[in-house]
Amino acid sequence: MPNLNTNYLEEVYPSCFHLLGENAWNRLIVLLDTPSIQSFPDILEEKNKNYPFPNYLPTLARLELTREEISQSILDLDEDRESTELNPALELIHSDWKLVETVNPPYKIPEKREEYILVWKHPESMKIRTAAATDQDLLALKLVSEEVNLESAAREQNVPVGNLIRAIHQAENKGILIPLSSKIRRDNPILKSTEKIKDSHLASRYFTLQWHITHACDLNCRHCYDRSNRSPLTLDQGLKILDDLSGFSKDNRVRGHVCFTGGNPFLYPKFFELYQAAADRGFSTSILGNPVSREKIEKLLAIQMPTYYQTSLEGLPEHNDFMRGKGHFTSVVEFLGLLRDLKVSSAIMLTLTKDNIDQILPLVERLRGHANSFTFNRLSPVGEGADLLLPEPDAYQVFLREYVEAAKTNRVIGFKDNLINLIREEKDEPFFGGCTGFGCGAAFSFFAVLPDGETHACRKFPSPIGNLLTQSLNEIYHSKESKRYRRGSAACDDCDLRAVCGGCLAITDGLGKDFEKERDPFCWH
């Protein structure tokens, strides 16, 4: 790097400049005979014993130079890599000072304490990041740089292999490790490419099992999709499914996620054993269930924090309790307080019908400060839900526009219905990921699995694609039936929004239409 003027020296070393102050900085530059950008840290180190500037200054300067060099580097990723790799634009710096909070405004004077510092260019945002390395970060870097066999290392350390897998996944999330490209990818040639369709809309880094481990339930909801009496799986069968998910995740370069649901998953006799087994294998987890006791949530957290706990409300108190049982609304609100106290992310889901559409916006106002997020699905008219009514499409479009507008001032409101992207297109706003992050994710980024292993493309309507007690995930995923649901409706082929929409197959099917040929009846595109 060539010699540059003093002003540029200040731009590269802003922390040093601000901590010294302009007068002291100018005296130092004269004293050092206007050093080059690259030589500045070394000259400070050399002069440190003889001149009265802060002892931390040479290390701070070295950190700032590293940030500058990484910002100028080109992040060249090997698309043909065969394993997770270190980010090539990453540096690990050992410091006797805590400097991470010093390199950004308000430029705090550092403490004298040992610290390992990571500086890297994030592979997606291309922004420069600086952070103190955690023990998990250092573990992940060691495992990958030394190409450690995770199973062997876990046995040697007598820890679940999931501990090591999680460390690597966390490092990948930060961008200090570069994961392999997912094989769970939209490869349909009809998908149109627009500037608003991102690669993250086309390839999933996760594969989820929405696992109905039991149909036992302590509620009797009027719109239940399925009350069929199915043989409960044994713990051994459950463990076999988790092992299958491990192999599938490795084969397809994705991270496994298990969403435990039911019925009420806590009513499955071996629930905590199954939850522990999922955590031990490195899967992230979530819960779709009913309110339970503080004791059960604390037992859950002792194993692994779920990414979220989702429960349901169907409208304001009177209507909700009519649908789900007397006292249910109050029970849920109290449970949300428990989740908040225990720092568990909470989500509320609602099934939208003609009877509750006018209650949704008042409900989300009441949920401010109680839930972390609120989303809804349109009623899928199957099972007992077939006795309920959907709103008229025109009325639904009016509501959806009001809902999107309300989201601007209410953080609780989340987006799930694919048709919201029609509104975002009209407003020339960036698309969100749709129902599952990839438009309709049926048989793409998730499967729904019932207690007897029967596997469906989507839980909202009958969409059987196999059985995990007799077939492998890979076998079912690549089957003709799965591809049929993944393909979706031919009526959407010419739509620019196909990758982030595709309508709702469950609505199309539930209203007696052919989801392979006809589009979502509520679509106005």
mmCIF file of N, CA and C in Angstrom, residues 3 22 34 66 106 117 119 143 165 178 214 225-226 242 246 258 266 306 319 327 353 394 442 467 502 517:
data_model
loop_
_atom_site.group_PDB
_atom_site.id
_atom_site.type_symbol
_atom_site.label_atom_id
_atom_site.label_comp_id
_atom_site.label_asym_id
_atom_site.label_seq_id
_atom_site.Cartn_x
_atom_site.Cartn_y
_atom_site.Cartn_z
ATOM 1 N N ASN A 3 2.446 5.260 0.225
ATOM 2 C CA ASN A 3 2.308 6.356 1.179
ATOM 3 C C ASN A 3 1.117 7.209 0.768
ATOM 4 N N GLU A 22 -6.994 15.722 18.221
ATOM 5 C CA GLU A 22 -6.342 16.278 17.034
ATOM 6 C C GLU A 22 -4.931 16.793 17.322
ATOM 7 N N THR A 34 5.530 11.371 9.384
ATOM 8 C CA THR A 34 4.432 11.061 8.461
ATOM 9 C C THR A 34 4.564 9.652 7.884
ATOM 10 N N THR A 66 -5.895 -3.870 9.775
ATOM 11 C CA THR A 66 -6.500 -5.129 9.329
ATOM 12 C C THR A 66 -7.893 -4.872 8.752
ATOM 13 N N PRO A 106 -18.712 5.312 20.237
ATOM 14 C CA PRO A 106 -18.007 6.552 20.659
ATOM 15 C C PRO A 106 -16.540 6.355 21.041
ATOM 16 N N ILE A 117 -9.675 -11.293 18.678
ATOM 17 C CA ILE A 117 -10.564 -10.450 17.890
ATOM 18 C C ILE A 117 -10.662 -10.995 16.471
ATOM 19 N N VAL A 119 -11.864 -10.224 12.606
ATOM 20 C CA VAL A 119 -12.198 -9.206 11.614
ATOM 21 C C VAL A 119 -12.473 -9.932 10.307
ATOM 22 N N LEU A 143 -12.109 -26.754 14.315
ATOM 23 C CA LEU A 143 -12.688 -27.957 13.718
ATOM 24 C C LEU A 143 -12.576 -27.931 12.196
ATOM 25 N N ILE A 165 -21.624 -29.480 15.884
ATOM 26 C CA ILE A 165 -22.375 -29.035 14.702
ATOM 27 C C ILE A 165 -22.927 -27.636 14.922
ATOM 28 N N ILE A 178 -17.585 -20.402 5.632
ATOM 29 C CA ILE A 178 -18.360 -20.420 4.385
ATOM 30 C C ILE A 178 -18.920 -21.823 4.194
ATOM 31 N N THR A 214 -47.755 -36.566 18.202
ATOM 32 C CA THR A 214 -48.960 -37.149 18.801
ATOM 33 C C THR A 214 -50.179 -36.387 18.320
ATOM 34 N N TYR A 225 -57.754 -29.736 11.752
ATOM 35 C CA TYR A 225 -57.540 -30.379 10.458
ATOM 36 C C TYR A 225 -57.703 -31.896 10.513
ATOM 37 N N ASP A 226 -57.335 -32.486 11.653
ATOM 38 C CA ASP A 226 -57.222 -33.944 11.651
ATOM 39 C C ASP A 226 -57.385 -34.496 13.069
ATOM 40 N N LEU A 242 -34.862 -39.147 13.430
ATOM 41 C CA LEU A 242 -33.866 -38.101 13.654
ATOM 42 C C LEU A 242 -32.532 -38.454 13.000
ATOM 43 N N SER A 246 -30.491 -36.460 10.020
ATOM 44 C CA SER A 246 -29.055 -36.146 10.045
ATOM 45 C C SER A 246 -28.400 -36.497 8.711
ATOM 46 N N VAL A 258 -36.232 -29.226 13.600
ATOM 47 C CA VAL A 258 -37.383 -30.031 14.001
ATOM 48 C C VAL A 258 -38.382 -29.129 14.717
ATOM 49 N N PHE A 266 -46.350 -31.948 24.178
ATOM 50 C CA PHE A 266 -45.981 -32.286 25.552
ATOM 51 C C PHE A 266 -46.781 -33.469 26.097
ATOM 52 N N PRO A 306 -35.669 -23.182 22.256
ATOM 53 C CA PRO A 306 -36.292 -23.269 20.927
ATOM 54 C C PRO A 306 -36.152 -21.933 20.206
ATOM 55 N N HIS A 319 -64.807 -14.699 20.622
ATOM 56 C CA HIS A 319 -64.745 -15.593 19.454
ATOM 57 C C HIS A 319 -63.684 -16.669 19.653
ATOM 58 N N GLY A 327 -61.977 -19.740 28.457
ATOM 59 C CA GLY A 327 -60.779 -19.383 29.210
ATOM 60 C C GLY A 327 -59.485 -19.474 28.431
ATOM 61 N N THR A 353 -60.797 -16.741 8.973
ATOM 62 C CA THR A 353 -62.086 -17.151 8.416
ATOM 63 C C THR A 353 -62.946 -15.923 8.165
ATOM 64 N N ASP A 394 -62.597 -10.527 -2.641
ATOM 65 C CA ASP A 394 -62.492 -9.063 -2.652
ATOM 66 C C ASP A 394 -62.346 -8.515 -1.240
ATOM 67 N N ALA A 442 -44.215 -26.322 0.135
ATOM 68 C CA ALA A 442 -44.696 -27.701 0.216
ATOM 69 C C ALA A 442 -43.725 -28.662 -0.455
ATOM 70 N N ASN A 467 -44.057 -42.462 3.782
ATOM 71 C CA ASN A 467 -44.087 -42.768 5.210
ATOM 72 C C ASN A 467 -42.656 -42.931 5.715
ATOM 73 N N GLY A 502 -46.669 -18.471 -5.604
ATOM 74 C CA GLY A 502 -47.257 -19.757 -5.969
ATOM 75 C C GLY A 502 -48.614 -19.956 -5.323
ATOM 76 N N LYS A 517 -53.209 -27.292 -11.837
ATOM 77 C CA LYS A 517 -53.579 -26.574 -13.048
ATOM 78 C C LYS A 517 -54.165 -25.194 -12.787
#
